[in-house]
Every structure is written in structure tokens, then in C-alpha cells.
């Protein structure tokens, strides 16, 4: 499909200039008035915990909402409130976002792409929460700018990536049920933006990894999986020859992107924006680096990195390289990744090794 945010920053200079002027005016109004109220939905998850921690460092009224209690660092200037709620319930969702100037929607079904293929509960979370959120905000329309809704989409929504870096201008042909659900939620957000119900911004996430301090907020992605295998002395297995690339971004850099988006609601609203480091890291090299870092920590030889036969249900996207050009988002917000890959891997190994030692 051709999204409203695709190819933005090209041929739309005047429109973006006007939007940035509105953003500056809203910022001035916020500075003169009360602290903005921000609700984070899915605040106890991996990305949610990082985004909540980043927002807590700013002077905002912060409400962290999830199925289980969220961890919010207490040293920052934010006035925080922690709530538990079943966000698939329209009533509980309405209470969670009541009075919010900004809603950060990070809710996703815990089963990931596998559950989306067979578990009806996946749709209720991945699409149903957005359906209910749009309806809640539709009913509460008021004077002033509509609330800003920041949504965590997925770069994989495009389906099989081309052989060139992706920037958001590509048509979407999602190849898995999970990506179809993420795209469906994003389309609901864009439609509600056109209707004037809200100002929706979808940030399509790359391969996110790292470690957060919050309990029960484990990274279940490929990098953390490989680190845990190396710590256990097990070989690191690849379903290909190791040349397949992923755009790897540390979770703290992703959290910073959500904070950066807060300052540019009108310039970003109505579109989807890709986040990425722009490198495209070969997974074989990443695994060998992980093996070496774990070996250095444990004082043992590095575990081997080997190719194995993929499972029958492995999605085709796992065998295609992904590099992301996030320059459209960077031009609007100034955001860029700041943690080098080797440093990010080092920090992840240190954190996961420490966590495993604590559990023993």
C-alpha cells in the first residue's frame, strides 16, 4: 500500500515546515502549562520497560499500564503512576487512557509471530486493542489538539524485503499473520488520524535487542537467544550461511526514538516511520562476536557457530537480509542510534550473564 508517511521528507518541505511550526507552538504551550500526561500501554514488556524508563527522565505525568505491575525508575522528574489492567477490556482501556495527552501503544501478544498463526487471542491483542483505543478516543473528542498516539509497528510488515535498504516507501505485502495484524492495527491508526480522532504515528521497529532492569521483561529476540545459548556452552545455530543481515538496534536507542517523536507530533502524524541503524549486520558475524564476548567473560573457548536445517514453518523473511534507511524519521526528529553494535552486544552479554549468575 502507499502510506501517508511513505517517502516523507521528499517534496513536502512546505507541509513539514508548517507542521514543525505547530509542534513548536504546542511545545511552547506545554511549557507554559501543566506537565503533559502520557500513558504507556504495555509498560511492563521489554520495549515498554525501556520506553517507560526513558520517559521517567522527563517532567511529565507518566502512567505505566500493563497486565502486571510495571517497573518505573524513581529518580527522574516524572510524576508516575503504575496501574495493572486487562487492556483487551474496553472499559479498562478507557480508564487507562483517561486524561492522556499522549498514548504510547506498545501492547503485543506475548506469543509473537508463532501464536498469531493459530491463537485467536493474538488478534484480540494485536488488532483489538487498537480498535478499542480508537473508539475510546472517538467518544471522548474535545477542544484542542487530538491526543497523540505513538504505536510500535514492525519493519517486517512489508513482507519479503527487497535487496536494497528499506525506507518506508515500499508497498506492504505482509507474509505472516503477525505482520498482517500489525499492519491492520496501523491502518486503523491512520484512518482515525484522517478522521481527526487522534494524531497517530507508527514507528516500525527493527530487530531490537538488549537488556532492561525491569523484572519479567526479558528480551526474547535472536540476539538474547544466542547469548543465552553461548552462556550455556551450546553451539550457536543459524538457518543459513550467516550472510543474512538484520538491522540491529539496542532497546535504549528505540526508547529514545519514542521520546524524540513526542516533540514532532504534527510533522509525524498520519505516517509510518522506520527505525534502524542503517548498517545491516550479518548474523554470522554477530554470532561470532557473541561467542567471543561470552568466552572472554567465562574464560573458556568460544562456542562454535554452525549452520543447521531450518524448521518447516520458518517464515521466508528469515532468509532475506534487512537494512533500514531511517533518514525520513531522522530528518524530522534528529534521532539516530547512539550505541555502537559491539558496545551494545557487550552490555547485553554482561547483563544476561549477571542475571543468570544471580538465579543460580
Short mmCIF file of C-alpha atoms in Angstrom, two decimals:
data_model
loop_
_atom_site.label_atom_id
_atom_site.label_comp_id
_atom_site.label_asym_id
_atom_site.label_seq_id
_atom_site.Cartn_x
_atom_site.Cartn_y
_atom_site.Cartn_z
CA UNK A 1 0.00 0.00 0.00
CA UNK A 2 1.02 3.62 -0.29
CA UNK A 3 1.00 5.05 3.27
CA UNK A 4 0.69 8.71 4.04
CA UNK A 5 4.07 8.68 5.77
CA UNK A 6 5.98 6.94 2.96
CA UNK A 7 8.70 8.90 1.21
CA UNK A 8 8.12 11.75 3.60
CA UNK A 9 10.71 14.45 3.62
CA UNK A 10 10.78 14.43 -0.21
CA UNK A 11 8.74 17.09 -1.96
CA UNK A 12 6.81 18.01 1.18
CA UNK A 13 9.07 20.64 2.64
CA UNK A 14 6.39 23.31 2.95
CA UNK A 15 3.92 20.96 4.62
CA UNK A 16 6.56 19.73 7.05
CA UNK A 17 7.64 23.29 7.79
CA UNK A 18 4.09 24.19 8.78
CA UNK A 19 3.82 21.04 10.88
CA UNK A 20 7.08 21.83 12.68
CA UNK A 21 5.78 25.32 13.42
CA UNK A 22 2.68 23.80 15.01
CA UNK A 23 4.89 21.44 17.01
CA UNK A 24 6.90 24.40 18.34
CA UNK A 25 3.68 26.17 19.32
CA UNK A 26 2.40 23.08 21.13
CA UNK A 27 5.76 22.81 22.91
CA UNK A 28 5.51 26.46 23.99
CA UNK A 29 2.01 25.86 25.29
CA UNK A 30 3.12 22.81 27.23
CA UNK A 31 6.00 24.71 28.78
CA UNK A 32 3.59 27.40 29.96
CA UNK A 33 1.01 24.95 31.26
CA UNK A 34 0.78 21.67 33.12
CA UNK A 35 3.08 18.75 32.54
CA UNK A 36 1.78 16.58 29.68
CA UNK A 37 0.04 13.36 30.68
CA UNK A 38 1.49 10.27 28.99
CA UNK A 39 0.05 6.77 29.24
CA UNK A 40 2.24 3.85 28.23
CA UNK A 41 0.25 0.73 27.32
CA UNK A 42 2.30 -2.43 27.64
CA UNK A 43 4.72 -0.73 30.02
CA UNK A 44 5.95 -3.95 31.66
CA UNK A 45 7.26 -5.53 28.45
CA UNK A 46 10.75 -5.46 27.00
CA UNK A 47 10.37 -2.35 24.83
CA UNK A 48 7.73 -0.92 27.17
CA UNK A 49 10.08 -1.00 30.16
CA UNK A 50 12.77 0.85 28.21
CA UNK A 51 10.33 3.48 26.91
CA UNK A 52 8.86 3.98 30.40
CA UNK A 53 12.34 4.42 31.88
CA UNK A 54 13.24 6.97 29.18
CA UNK A 55 10.05 8.96 29.75
CA UNK A 56 10.60 8.95 33.51
CA UNK A 57 13.65 11.14 32.92
CA UNK A 58 11.39 13.96 31.67
CA UNK A 59 8.96 16.29 33.50
CA UNK A 60 5.73 14.50 32.57
CA UNK A 61 2.80 12.85 34.29
CA UNK A 62 3.54 9.24 33.48
CA UNK A 63 1.04 6.40 33.78
CA UNK A 64 2.51 2.93 33.20
CA UNK A 65 -0.17 0.34 32.40
CA UNK A 66 0.15 -3.39 31.76
CA UNK A 67 -1.20 -6.78 32.81
CA UNK A 68 1.37 -6.95 35.58
CA UNK A 69 3.00 -4.16 37.61
CA UNK A 70 5.50 -2.11 35.63
CA UNK A 71 8.92 -1.07 36.87
CA UNK A 72 9.45 2.70 36.78
CA UNK A 73 12.79 4.20 37.92
CA UNK A 74 12.15 6.58 40.80
CA UNK A 75 14.97 9.08 40.39
CA UNK A 76 13.58 11.10 37.48
CA UNK A 77 11.40 14.24 37.47
CA UNK A 78 8.29 12.47 36.16
CA UNK A 79 5.23 12.09 38.37
CA UNK A 80 4.49 8.40 37.93
CA UNK A 81 1.53 6.11 38.43
CA UNK A 82 1.59 2.35 37.93
CA UNK A 83 -1.62 0.52 37.02
CA UNK A 84 -2.48 -3.05 36.15
CA UNK A 85 -5.25 -3.66 33.64
CA UNK A 86 -6.59 -6.08 31.07
CA UNK A 87 -6.13 -3.85 28.05
CA UNK A 88 -8.33 -6.06 25.89
CA UNK A 89 -11.25 -4.83 28.03
CA UNK A 90 -12.69 -1.61 26.51
CA UNK A 91 -13.65 -0.28 29.93
CA UNK A 92 -10.25 -0.88 31.48
CA UNK A 93 -8.56 0.56 28.41
CA UNK A 94 -10.73 3.68 28.61
CA UNK A 95 -9.75 4.17 32.26
CA UNK A 96 -6.09 3.66 31.41
CA UNK A 97 -6.01 6.44 28.79
CA UNK A 98 -8.37 8.83 30.58
CA UNK A 99 -6.94 12.36 30.51
CA UNK A 100 -3.90 11.36 28.48
CA UNK A 101 -2.35 13.87 26.09
CA UNK A 102 -0.18 11.09 24.69
CA UNK A 103 -0.76 7.35 24.46
CA UNK A 104 2.20 5.09 23.70
CA UNK A 105 0.79 1.80 22.40
CA UNK A 106 3.32 -1.00 22.89
CA UNK A 107 0.89 -3.85 23.52
CA UNK A 108 1.55 -7.02 21.57
CA UNK A 109 0.62 -10.64 22.13
CA UNK A 110 3.31 -12.46 24.09
CA UNK A 111 3.29 -15.41 21.70
CA UNK A 112 4.83 -13.42 18.85
CA UNK A 113 4.54 -14.48 15.22
CA UNK A 114 4.03 -18.17 16.01
CA UNK A 115 0.94 -17.55 18.14
CA UNK A 116 -0.54 -15.22 15.54
CA UNK A 117 -0.84 -18.14 13.13
CA UNK A 118 -3.17 -20.14 15.39
CA UNK A 119 -4.17 -18.37 18.62
CA UNK A 120 -7.34 -16.20 18.37
CA UNK A 121 -6.16 -14.27 21.42
CA UNK A 122 -3.35 -12.86 19.27
CA UNK A 123 -5.78 -10.87 17.11
CA UNK A 124 -7.64 -9.63 20.19
CA UNK A 125 -4.38 -8.09 21.42
CA UNK A 126 -2.60 -7.09 18.21
CA UNK A 127 -5.65 -5.55 16.50
CA UNK A 128 -8.40 -5.48 19.11
CA UNK A 129 -6.61 -3.11 21.48
CA UNK A 130 -6.12 -0.60 18.65
CA UNK A 131 -9.76 -0.93 17.58
CA UNK A 132 -10.91 -0.22 21.12
CA UNK A 133 -8.41 2.60 21.62
CA UNK A 134 -9.61 4.42 18.52
CA UNK A 135 -13.22 4.03 19.64
CA UNK A 136 -12.45 5.25 23.17
CA UNK A 137 -10.74 8.36 21.81
CA UNK A 138 -13.51 8.86 19.25
CA UNK A 139 -16.06 9.07 22.08
CA UNK A 140 -14.02 11.50 24.13
CA UNK A 141 -13.39 14.17 21.46
CA UNK A 142 -12.76 17.58 22.97
CA UNK A 143 -11.49 21.03 22.07
CA UNK A 144 -7.80 21.41 21.41
CA UNK A 145 -5.40 19.16 19.53
CA UNK A 146 -6.35 15.47 19.45
CA UNK A 147 -4.24 13.16 21.60
CA UNK A 148 -1.01 11.85 20.14
CA UNK A 149 -0.82 8.05 19.78
CA UNK A 150 2.60 6.51 19.21
CA UNK A 151 2.38 2.92 18.02
CA UNK A 152 5.08 0.26 17.83
CA UNK A 153 4.77 -1.25 14.38
CA UNK A 154 7.22 -3.65 12.76
CA UNK A 155 9.61 -3.20 9.86
CA UNK A 156 8.67 -6.73 8.79
CA UNK A 157 5.18 -5.54 7.83
CA UNK A 158 6.38 -5.04 4.26
CA UNK A 159 6.79 -8.81 3.81
CA UNK A 160 9.77 -10.06 1.82
CA UNK A 161 12.26 -7.17 1.77
CA UNK A 162 13.98 -6.10 -1.46
CA UNK A 163 17.69 -6.36 -1.90
CA UNK A 164 18.12 -2.67 -1.10
CA UNK A 165 17.66 -0.71 2.14
CA UNK A 166 14.01 -0.08 3.02
CA UNK A 167 12.82 3.39 4.00
CA UNK A 168 9.04 3.15 4.31
CA UNK A 169 8.20 3.90 0.68
CA UNK A 170 7.80 0.23 -0.19
CA UNK A 171 4.36 -1.35 -0.68
CA UNK A 172 3.24 -3.61 2.15
CA UNK A 173 2.73 -7.32 1.42
CA UNK A 174 2.94 -8.94 4.88
CA UNK A 175 3.73 -12.62 4.70
CA UNK A 176 2.80 -13.77 8.21
CA UNK A 177 -0.34 -13.50 10.32
CA UNK A 178 1.60 -11.44 12.86
CA UNK A 179 2.65 -8.85 10.29
CA UNK A 180 -0.87 -8.73 8.84
CA UNK A 181 -2.16 -7.99 12.32
CA UNK A 182 0.42 -5.28 12.91
CA UNK A 183 -0.42 -3.71 9.56
CA UNK A 184 -4.14 -3.92 10.34
CA UNK A 185 -3.64 -2.03 13.59
CA UNK A 186 -1.52 0.57 11.82
CA UNK A 187 -4.23 1.13 9.21
CA UNK A 188 -6.80 1.68 11.96
CA UNK A 189 -4.47 4.29 13.48
CA UNK A 190 -4.06 6.09 10.16
CA UNK A 191 -7.80 6.07 9.50
CA UNK A 192 -8.51 7.56 12.93
CA UNK A 193 -5.89 10.23 12.21
CA UNK A 194 -7.62 11.17 8.94
CA UNK A 195 -10.89 11.35 10.86
CA UNK A 196 -9.37 13.81 13.34
CA UNK A 197 -9.88 11.47 16.31
CA UNK A 198 -6.19 11.36 17.17
CA UNK A 199 -2.75 12.11 15.79
CA UNK A 200 -1.32 8.69 15.05
CA UNK A 201 2.35 7.89 14.47
CA UNK A 202 3.58 4.37 13.74
CA UNK A 203 7.23 3.69 14.46
CA UNK A 204 8.14 0.47 12.68
CA UNK A 205 10.72 -1.31 14.80
CA UNK A 206 13.78 -3.20 13.53
CA UNK A 207 15.38 -6.19 15.29
CA UNK A 208 15.51 -4.83 18.83
CA UNK A 209 17.81 -6.33 21.46
CA UNK A 210 19.48 -5.56 24.77
CA UNK A 211 18.56 -5.79 28.42
CA UNK A 212 16.30 -3.80 30.73
CA UNK A 213 16.33 -3.63 34.51
CA UNK A 214 12.64 -4.44 34.89
CA UNK A 215 11.75 -7.90 36.19
CA UNK A 216 9.90 -10.23 33.80
CA UNK A 217 10.81 -8.02 30.81
CA UNK A 218 13.17 -10.39 29.05
CA UNK A 219 14.35 -9.91 25.50
CA UNK A 220 13.13 -12.98 23.60
CA UNK A 221 14.78 -11.99 20.32
CA UNK A 222 17.53 -13.63 18.32
CA UNK A 223 20.46 -11.83 19.96
CA UNK A 224 19.43 -12.64 23.53
CA UNK A 225 18.68 -16.22 22.48
CA UNK A 226 22.20 -16.60 21.12
CA UNK A 227 23.77 -15.02 24.22
CA UNK A 228 21.90 -17.45 26.48
CA UNK A 229 23.00 -20.41 24.35
CA UNK A 230 26.63 -19.28 24.48
CA UNK A 231 26.45 -18.84 28.25
CA UNK A 232 25.13 -22.40 28.49
CA UNK A 233 28.03 -23.67 26.36
CA UNK A 234 25.78 -24.61 23.45
CA UNK A 235 26.58 -24.06 19.76
CA UNK A 236 25.07 -21.01 18.06
CA UNK A 237 22.92 -22.26 15.21
CA UNK A 238 21.97 -20.45 12.02
CA UNK A 239 19.33 -21.47 9.47
CA UNK A 240 21.53 -20.11 6.67
CA UNK A 241 25.19 -19.47 5.88
CA UNK A 242 25.48 -16.45 8.18
CA UNK A 243 25.45 -13.79 5.48
CA UNK A 244 21.79 -12.87 6.07
CA UNK A 245 21.67 -9.38 7.58
CA UNK A 246 19.49 -7.80 10.23
CA UNK A 247 19.27 -4.16 11.25
CA UNK A 248 20.05 -4.47 14.96
CA UNK A 249 19.19 -1.61 17.33
CA UNK A 250 19.64 -1.55 21.10
CA UNK A 251 16.41 -1.17 23.05
CA UNK A 252 17.57 2.09 24.66
CA UNK A 253 18.01 3.66 21.22
CA UNK A 254 14.49 2.54 20.32
CA UNK A 255 13.16 4.11 23.53
CA UNK A 256 14.92 7.36 22.63
CA UNK A 257 13.09 7.33 19.27
CA UNK A 258 9.71 7.33 21.03
CA UNK A 259 10.83 10.25 23.20
CA UNK A 260 12.09 12.10 20.11
CA UNK A 261 8.72 11.63 18.39
CA UNK A 262 6.94 13.45 21.22
CA UNK A 263 8.38 16.76 20.06
CA UNK A 264 7.11 16.47 16.48
CA UNK A 265 3.51 15.20 16.56
CA UNK A 266 2.15 17.17 13.62
CA UNK A 267 5.14 16.54 11.38
CA UNK A 268 4.90 12.78 12.02
CA UNK A 269 1.15 12.26 12.34
CA UNK A 270 -0.58 10.07 9.79
CA UNK A 271 2.50 8.21 8.67
CA UNK A 272 4.69 5.25 9.42
CA UNK A 273 8.38 5.72 10.06
CA UNK A 274 11.12 3.14 10.03
CA UNK A 275 13.73 2.93 12.79
CA UNK A 276 17.11 1.40 12.11
CA UNK A 277 20.86 1.76 12.40
CA UNK A 278 21.33 1.55 8.64
CA UNK A 279 24.16 -0.98 8.84
CA UNK A 280 22.67 -4.38 8.08
CA UNK A 281 24.70 -6.70 10.32
CA UNK A 282 25.47 -10.24 9.03
CA UNK A 283 24.10 -12.64 11.63
CA UNK A 284 27.11 -14.94 11.31
CA UNK A 285 29.41 -12.08 12.35
CA UNK A 286 27.04 -11.16 15.19
CA UNK A 287 27.04 -14.75 16.48
CA UNK A 288 30.83 -14.99 16.33
CA UNK A 289 31.11 -11.72 18.26
CA UNK A 290 28.67 -13.02 20.88
CA UNK A 291 30.63 -16.27 21.17
CA UNK A 292 33.89 -14.33 21.65
CA UNK A 293 32.41 -11.96 24.24
CA UNK A 294 30.94 -14.82 26.27
CA UNK A 295 34.20 -16.78 26.04
CA UNK A 296 36.17 -13.80 27.33
CA UNK A 297 33.76 -13.42 30.23
CA UNK A 298 33.76 -17.10 31.18
CA UNK A 299 37.44 -17.76 30.46
CA UNK A 300 36.57 -20.58 28.07
CA UNK A 301 36.95 -21.22 24.33
CA UNK A 302 34.16 -19.69 22.21
CA UNK A 303 31.26 -21.97 21.34
CA UNK A 304 31.02 -22.94 17.66
CA UNK A 305 28.74 -21.17 15.18
CA UNK A 306 27.12 -23.73 12.87
CA UNK A 307 24.51 -23.90 10.11
CA UNK A 308 21.55 -26.26 10.61
CA UNK A 309 18.45 -27.21 8.67
CA UNK A 310 15.59 -24.73 9.30
CA UNK A 311 12.25 -25.91 10.69
CA UNK A 312 9.45 -26.47 8.21
CA UNK A 313 7.47 -23.48 9.48
CA UNK A 314 10.32 -20.97 9.25
CA UNK A 315 8.99 -17.83 7.51
CA UNK A 316 10.58 -16.84 4.22
CA UNK A 317 11.55 -13.46 5.68
CA UNK A 318 14.11 -15.23 7.91
CA UNK A 319 16.22 -15.89 4.81
CA UNK A 320 16.22 -12.35 3.40
CA UNK A 321 18.52 -9.55 4.52
CA UNK A 322 17.15 -6.33 6.02
CA UNK A 323 18.85 -2.96 6.16
CA UNK A 324 16.81 0.07 7.17
CA UNK A 325 17.19 3.65 5.99
CA UNK A 326 15.63 5.72 8.77
CA UNK A 327 16.62 9.08 7.25
CA UNK A 328 12.95 10.24 6.83
CA UNK A 329 12.42 9.94 10.61
CA UNK A 330 15.87 11.34 11.33
CA UNK A 331 15.23 14.44 9.20
CA UNK A 332 12.13 15.29 11.22
CA UNK A 333 13.33 14.42 14.73
CA UNK A 334 17.14 14.37 14.70
CA UNK A 335 17.08 10.86 16.21
CA UNK A 336 19.84 8.42 15.42
CA UNK A 337 21.25 5.32 17.09
CA UNK A 338 23.98 6.18 19.58
CA UNK A 339 25.12 2.80 20.98
CA UNK A 340 27.68 1.05 18.71
CA UNK A 341 26.90 -2.59 17.93
CA UNK A 342 29.92 -4.04 19.73
CA UNK A 343 29.19 -1.97 22.83
CA UNK A 344 25.53 -3.00 22.74
CA UNK A 345 26.46 -6.68 22.44
CA UNK A 346 28.98 -6.33 25.28
CA UNK A 347 26.36 -4.76 27.53
CA UNK A 348 23.85 -7.46 26.66
CA UNK A 349 26.30 -10.27 27.44
CA UNK A 350 27.26 -8.64 30.74
CA UNK A 351 23.64 -8.14 31.79
CA UNK A 352 22.45 -11.63 30.85
CA UNK A 353 25.49 -13.30 32.40
CA UNK A 354 24.87 -11.37 35.59
CA UNK A 355 21.20 -12.30 35.60
CA UNK A 356 21.98 -15.99 35.15
CA UNK A 357 24.59 -15.91 37.92
CA UNK A 358 22.05 -14.29 40.24
CA UNK A 359 19.50 -17.02 39.51
CA UNK A 360 21.93 -19.85 40.40
#
